[in-house]
XYZ file of C-alpha atoms in Angstrom:
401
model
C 240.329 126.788 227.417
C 239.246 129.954 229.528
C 235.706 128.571 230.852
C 232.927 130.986 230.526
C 231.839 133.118 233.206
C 228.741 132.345 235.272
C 226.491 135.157 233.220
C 227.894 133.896 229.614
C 226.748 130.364 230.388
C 222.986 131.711 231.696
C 223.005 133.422 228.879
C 223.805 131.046 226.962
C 221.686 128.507 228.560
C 218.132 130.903 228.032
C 219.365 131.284 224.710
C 219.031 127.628 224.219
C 215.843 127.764 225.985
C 214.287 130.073 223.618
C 215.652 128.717 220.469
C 213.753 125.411 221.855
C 210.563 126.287 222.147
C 208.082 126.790 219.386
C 207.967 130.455 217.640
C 204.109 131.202 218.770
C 205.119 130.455 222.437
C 208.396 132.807 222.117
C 206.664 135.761 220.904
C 203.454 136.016 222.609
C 201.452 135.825 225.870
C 198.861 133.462 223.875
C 199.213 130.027 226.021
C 196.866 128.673 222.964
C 199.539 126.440 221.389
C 201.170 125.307 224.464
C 197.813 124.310 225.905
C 197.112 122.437 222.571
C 200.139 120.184 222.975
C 199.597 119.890 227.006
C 196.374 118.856 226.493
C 196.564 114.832 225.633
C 198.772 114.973 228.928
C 196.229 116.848 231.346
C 194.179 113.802 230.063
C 196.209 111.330 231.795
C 196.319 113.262 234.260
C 192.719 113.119 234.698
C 191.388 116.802 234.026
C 187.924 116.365 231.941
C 187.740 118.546 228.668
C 185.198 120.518 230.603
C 187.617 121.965 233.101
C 190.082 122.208 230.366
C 188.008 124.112 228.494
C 186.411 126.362 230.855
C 189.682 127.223 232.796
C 192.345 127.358 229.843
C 190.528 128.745 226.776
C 192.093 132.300 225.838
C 194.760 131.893 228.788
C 197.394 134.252 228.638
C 201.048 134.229 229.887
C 202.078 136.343 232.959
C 205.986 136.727 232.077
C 206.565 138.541 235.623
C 206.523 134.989 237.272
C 209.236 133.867 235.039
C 211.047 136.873 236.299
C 210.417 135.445 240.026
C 211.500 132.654 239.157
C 214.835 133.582 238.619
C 214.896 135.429 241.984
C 214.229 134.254 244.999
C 215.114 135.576 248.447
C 215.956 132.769 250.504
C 218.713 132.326 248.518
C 220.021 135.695 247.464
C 218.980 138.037 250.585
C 221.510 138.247 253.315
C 220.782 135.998 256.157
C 220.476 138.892 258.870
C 218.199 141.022 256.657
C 216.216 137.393 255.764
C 215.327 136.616 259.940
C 215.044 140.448 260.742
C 211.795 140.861 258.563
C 210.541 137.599 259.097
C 210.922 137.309 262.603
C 210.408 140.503 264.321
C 208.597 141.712 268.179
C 205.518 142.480 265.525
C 205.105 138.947 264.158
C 205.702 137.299 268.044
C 203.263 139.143 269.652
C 200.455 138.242 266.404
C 201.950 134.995 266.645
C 201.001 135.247 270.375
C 197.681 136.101 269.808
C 196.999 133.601 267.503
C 198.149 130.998 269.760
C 195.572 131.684 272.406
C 192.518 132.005 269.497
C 193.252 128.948 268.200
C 194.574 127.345 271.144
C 191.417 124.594 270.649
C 192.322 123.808 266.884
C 196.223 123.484 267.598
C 195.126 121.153 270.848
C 193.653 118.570 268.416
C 196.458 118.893 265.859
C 198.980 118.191 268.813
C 197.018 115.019 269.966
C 196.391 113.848 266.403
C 199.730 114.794 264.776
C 202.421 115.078 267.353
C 202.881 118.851 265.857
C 203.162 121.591 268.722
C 200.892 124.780 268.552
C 204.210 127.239 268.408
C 205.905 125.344 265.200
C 201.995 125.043 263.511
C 201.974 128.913 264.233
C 205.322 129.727 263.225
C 204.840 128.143 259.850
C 201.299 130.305 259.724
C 203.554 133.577 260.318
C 206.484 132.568 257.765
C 203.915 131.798 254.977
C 201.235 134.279 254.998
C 201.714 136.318 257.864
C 199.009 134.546 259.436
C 196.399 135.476 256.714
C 197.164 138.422 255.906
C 199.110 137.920 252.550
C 197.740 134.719 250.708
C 199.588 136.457 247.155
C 197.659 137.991 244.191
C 198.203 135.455 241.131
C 195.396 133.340 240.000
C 196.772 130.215 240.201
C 195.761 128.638 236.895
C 197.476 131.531 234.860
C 200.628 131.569 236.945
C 201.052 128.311 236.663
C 200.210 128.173 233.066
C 202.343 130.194 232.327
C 205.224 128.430 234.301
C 204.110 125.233 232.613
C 204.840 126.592 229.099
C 208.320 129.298 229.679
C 211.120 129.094 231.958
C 212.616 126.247 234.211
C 211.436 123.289 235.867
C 208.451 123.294 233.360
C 208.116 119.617 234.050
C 207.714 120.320 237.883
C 205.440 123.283 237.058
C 203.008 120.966 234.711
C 202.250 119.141 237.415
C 201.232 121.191 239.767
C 199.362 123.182 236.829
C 196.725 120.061 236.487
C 196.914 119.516 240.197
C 195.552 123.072 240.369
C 192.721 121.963 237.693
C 191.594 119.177 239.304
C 191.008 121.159 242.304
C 188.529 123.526 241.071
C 186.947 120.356 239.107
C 186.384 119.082 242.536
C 185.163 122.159 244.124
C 187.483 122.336 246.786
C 187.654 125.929 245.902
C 186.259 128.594 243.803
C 188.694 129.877 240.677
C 188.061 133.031 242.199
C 189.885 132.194 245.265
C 192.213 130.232 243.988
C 194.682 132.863 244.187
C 198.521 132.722 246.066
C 201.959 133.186 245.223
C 203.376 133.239 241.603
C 204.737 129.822 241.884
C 201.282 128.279 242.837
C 201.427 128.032 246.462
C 197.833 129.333 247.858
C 196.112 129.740 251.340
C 196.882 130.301 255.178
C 200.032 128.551 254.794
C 201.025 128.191 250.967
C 200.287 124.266 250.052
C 201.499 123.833 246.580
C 197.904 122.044 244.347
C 199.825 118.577 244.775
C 200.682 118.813 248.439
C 197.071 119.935 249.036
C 195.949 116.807 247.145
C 197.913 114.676 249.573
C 197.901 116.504 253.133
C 195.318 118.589 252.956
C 192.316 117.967 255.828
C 189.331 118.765 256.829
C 189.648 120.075 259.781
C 186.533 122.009 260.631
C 184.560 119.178 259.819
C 182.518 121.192 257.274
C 183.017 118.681 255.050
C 185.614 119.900 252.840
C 188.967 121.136 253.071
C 189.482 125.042 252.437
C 193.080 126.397 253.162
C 192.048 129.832 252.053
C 188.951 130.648 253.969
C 189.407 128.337 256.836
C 192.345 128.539 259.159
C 191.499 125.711 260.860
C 191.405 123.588 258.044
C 195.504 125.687 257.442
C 196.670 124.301 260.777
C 195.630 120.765 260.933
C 196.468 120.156 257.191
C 200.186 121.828 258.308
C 200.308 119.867 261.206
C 199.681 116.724 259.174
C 202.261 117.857 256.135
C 205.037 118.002 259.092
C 204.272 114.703 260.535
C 204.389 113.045 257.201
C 207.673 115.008 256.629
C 209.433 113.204 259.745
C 208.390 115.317 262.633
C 209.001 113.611 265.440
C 206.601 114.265 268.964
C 208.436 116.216 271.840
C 211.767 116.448 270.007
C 213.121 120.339 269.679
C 214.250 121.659 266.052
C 218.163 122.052 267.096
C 219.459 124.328 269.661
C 222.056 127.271 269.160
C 225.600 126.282 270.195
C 228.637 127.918 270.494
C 231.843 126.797 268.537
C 235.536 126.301 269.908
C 238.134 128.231 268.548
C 239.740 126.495 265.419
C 236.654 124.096 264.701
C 236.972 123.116 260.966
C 233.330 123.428 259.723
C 234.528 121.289 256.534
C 231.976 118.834 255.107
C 229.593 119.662 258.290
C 225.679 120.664 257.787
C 222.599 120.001 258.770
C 222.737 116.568 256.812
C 226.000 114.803 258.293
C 224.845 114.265 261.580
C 227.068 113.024 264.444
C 225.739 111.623 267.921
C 225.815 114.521 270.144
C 228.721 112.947 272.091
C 230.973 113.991 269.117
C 230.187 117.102 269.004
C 230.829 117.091 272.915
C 234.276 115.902 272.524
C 234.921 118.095 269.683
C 234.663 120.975 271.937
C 230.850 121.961 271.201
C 228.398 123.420 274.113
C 225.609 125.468 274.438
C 226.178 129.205 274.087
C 225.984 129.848 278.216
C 228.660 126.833 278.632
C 226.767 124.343 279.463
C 226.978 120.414 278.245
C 224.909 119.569 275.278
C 221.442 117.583 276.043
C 221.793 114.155 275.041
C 217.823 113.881 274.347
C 218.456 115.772 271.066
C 220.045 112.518 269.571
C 222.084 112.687 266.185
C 222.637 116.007 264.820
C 224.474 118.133 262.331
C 225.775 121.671 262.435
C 224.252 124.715 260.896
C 226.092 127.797 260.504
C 224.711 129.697 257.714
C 226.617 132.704 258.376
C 229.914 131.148 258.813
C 231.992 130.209 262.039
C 231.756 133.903 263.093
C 227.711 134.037 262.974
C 225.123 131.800 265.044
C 226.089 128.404 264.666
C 223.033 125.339 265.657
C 223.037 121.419 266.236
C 219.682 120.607 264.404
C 217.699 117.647 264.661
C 215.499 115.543 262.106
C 212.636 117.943 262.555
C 214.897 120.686 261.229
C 214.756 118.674 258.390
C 210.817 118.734 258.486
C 210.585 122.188 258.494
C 213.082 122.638 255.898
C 210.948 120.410 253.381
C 208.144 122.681 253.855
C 210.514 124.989 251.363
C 214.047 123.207 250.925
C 215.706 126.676 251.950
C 217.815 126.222 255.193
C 217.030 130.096 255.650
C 213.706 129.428 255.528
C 213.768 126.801 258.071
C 215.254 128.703 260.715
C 213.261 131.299 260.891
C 210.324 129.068 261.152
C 212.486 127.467 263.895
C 212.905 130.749 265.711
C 209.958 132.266 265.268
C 208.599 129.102 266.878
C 210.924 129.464 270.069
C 210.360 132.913 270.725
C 206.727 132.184 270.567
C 207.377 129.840 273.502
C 208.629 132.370 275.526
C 212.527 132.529 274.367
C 214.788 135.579 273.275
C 216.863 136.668 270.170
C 220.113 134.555 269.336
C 222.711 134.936 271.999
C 225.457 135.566 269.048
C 224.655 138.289 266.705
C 225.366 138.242 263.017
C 228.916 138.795 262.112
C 227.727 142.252 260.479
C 228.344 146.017 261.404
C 224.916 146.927 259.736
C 222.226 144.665 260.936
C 218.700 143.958 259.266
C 215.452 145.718 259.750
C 212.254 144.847 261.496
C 209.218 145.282 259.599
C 208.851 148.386 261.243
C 211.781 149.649 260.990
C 211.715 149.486 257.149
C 208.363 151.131 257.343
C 210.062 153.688 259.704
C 212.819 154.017 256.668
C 209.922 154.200 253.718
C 208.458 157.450 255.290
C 211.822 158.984 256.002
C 212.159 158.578 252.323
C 208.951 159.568 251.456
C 209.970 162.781 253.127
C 212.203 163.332 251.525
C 210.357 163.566 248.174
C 211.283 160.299 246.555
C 208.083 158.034 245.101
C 208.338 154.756 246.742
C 204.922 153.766 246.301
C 203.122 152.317 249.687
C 204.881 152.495 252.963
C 204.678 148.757 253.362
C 207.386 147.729 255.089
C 208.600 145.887 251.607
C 211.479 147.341 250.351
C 210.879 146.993 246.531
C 212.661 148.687 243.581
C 211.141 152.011 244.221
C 212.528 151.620 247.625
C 216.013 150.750 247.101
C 215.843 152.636 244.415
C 215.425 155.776 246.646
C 217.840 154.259 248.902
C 220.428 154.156 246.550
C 219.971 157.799 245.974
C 220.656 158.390 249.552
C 223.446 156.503 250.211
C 225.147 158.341 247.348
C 224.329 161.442 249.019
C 225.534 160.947 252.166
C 228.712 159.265 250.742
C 227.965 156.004 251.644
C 228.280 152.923 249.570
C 225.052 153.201 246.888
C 224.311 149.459 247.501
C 220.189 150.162 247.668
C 220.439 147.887 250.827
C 217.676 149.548 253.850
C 219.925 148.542 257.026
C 220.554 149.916 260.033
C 222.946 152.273 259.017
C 220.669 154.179 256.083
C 218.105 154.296 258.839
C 220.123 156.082 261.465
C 221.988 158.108 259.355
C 218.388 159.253 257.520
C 216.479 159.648 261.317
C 219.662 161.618 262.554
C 220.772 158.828 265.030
């Protein structure tokens, strides 16, 4: 039999999905009934019928997370357009500054947690742009809603109650409690349940606030990368460069080899030199292929990457965190003739557009639907492919470079 194509099956698979869930839960926002049959479990799960009550009653489902859910851009974003908005000169020199106001808060969290200030930092800048974005969904209805439609509603329940029996606590006000559409809130995005377990105070206020109190964000992210296997004076990995012919077969950053295989196999830093035998056993990374930057990475790699099991996302925690100590840009580019933006740049791109009388919306420096919508437009009028990608092509062609 002919097996069914990768958008039959989803299809097939939501399908499924809707046909299993109760009628009143398919066809409306109410959360009523699913909070009904959730209820005996939030029980368990210690959440009083007070803060059930006050926090749940007339809920309603926000389906645009379930959209998100389907989406998400470590995974479907090109890797050079990925590290070009994340890690940009803009976010290094605010990660700078940060560094030297903090520098007394990171001190501690060094000394107590083996965690050094540029990888607390870096994390800071990945996850909220060091404060600047915390996200706009009210955590109780986002996940909710996640708890009742979509995947992982399992996962999602848990974190849902987690989120409840923080306000019963007063850790936070339901006001605040406000961060990304998959629940992850503050100066650097602890999911409810991970701030249950890691968060700290910090400040020594007497509670711990990772929305209004940095501090509080940098100790408690120090301590969540301990506990995740970070290991005191060890670097994340260090970029490499590959012999010709090197099969990169069964090789990632979880089949680690002593670095004296990877020695005899051919494997040395990118300006020639031997490979340090400090880093101890370590596995390859090449998330572009042979042709792109390739890295030995160490277990604190690993920590990082638990922080959101996306190997993208690890890295550019990992660089951001080296350029903050001084270093440069990867000595091997991208294997790509159309490179990735900096967050300026694509702000640079938005008002070229905007010029050019197309309604983008805010000139951001996030390249939405309006945007590539826009884009699209111009890359079909210029006779280039109509991909709705902003690279470095649209934005030359567009400023007259």
């Amino acid at each position: 039999m002919k097996p069914k194509s990768i958008s039959h099956r989803w299809a097939a698979a939501c399908m499924a999905l809707v046909l299993a869930m109760p009628a009143a839960w398919a066809q409306s926002s109410d959360l009523s009934a699913c909070m009904a049959e959730l209820r005996p479990a939030a029980r368990t799960a210690k959440v009083t019928d007070a803060t059930w009550t006050r926090h749940t009653a007339g809920l309603q489902a926000d389906f645009s997370v379930i959209e998100k859910l389907n989406f998400q851009p470590e995974f479907r974003t090109a890797i050079w357009d990925y590290m070009s908005a994340l890690v940009d000169e803009e976010r290094v020199a605010d990660g700078a500054a940060r560094l030297a106001e903090q520098r007394q808060a990171l001190a501690r969290a060094e000394q107590r947690f083996g965690v050094d200030p540029a990888t607390v930092v870096a994390v800071w800048g990945v996850e909220s742009n060091f404060g600047q974005t915390f996200g706009k969904y009210p955590l109780v209805q986002a996940l909710g809603t996640l708890s009742c439609h979509g995947r992982r509603q399992s996962y999602f329940r848990g974190e849902f109650f987690a989120a409840l029996r923080i306000l019963q606590a007063g850790h936070i006000a339901p006001e605040r409690l406000v961060g990304s559409w998959a629940g992850a809130f503050g100066h650097t995005q602890f999911m409810p349940s991970t701030f249950e377990r890691l968060a700290v105070d910090f400040d020594g206020d007497g509670r711990a606030d990772l929305m209004d109190s940095s501090v509080d964000a940098l100790g408690s992210t120090a301590n969540f990368l301990a506990r995740a296997g970070w290991q005191r004076g060890l670097p994340w990995g260090i970029e490499v460069k590959l012999p010709a012919g090197l099969s990169l077969a069964g090789e990632g950053r979880r089949s680690k080899r002593p670095v004296s295989e990877w020695t005899a196999r051919g494997v040395r830093r990118t300006d020639g030199s031997a490979l340090p035998d400090s880093l101890g056993a370590v596995g390859l990374l090449t998330l572009a292929g042979a042709k792109g930057p390739a890295f030995l990475v160490t277990r604190n790699f690993d920590a990082l990457y638990s922080y959101n099991a996306a190997e993208s996302y690890g890295l550019a925690i990992a660089h951001l965190s080296d350029r903050l100590r001084g270093g440069g840009p990867f000595a091997t580019p991208w294997p790509t003739d159309d490179a990735g933006l900096s967050r300026a740049e694509r702000r640079e791109l938005q008002g070229l557009l905007t010029m050019r009388g197309h309604d983008i919306g805010p000139i951001d420096g996030m390249l939405g639907d309006k945007s590539r919508e826009a884009i699209r437009a111009e890359q079909k009028r210029l006779g280039m492919e109509a991909s709705g990608r902003g690279g470095q092509k649209i934005l030359k062609a567009l400023s007259g470079g």
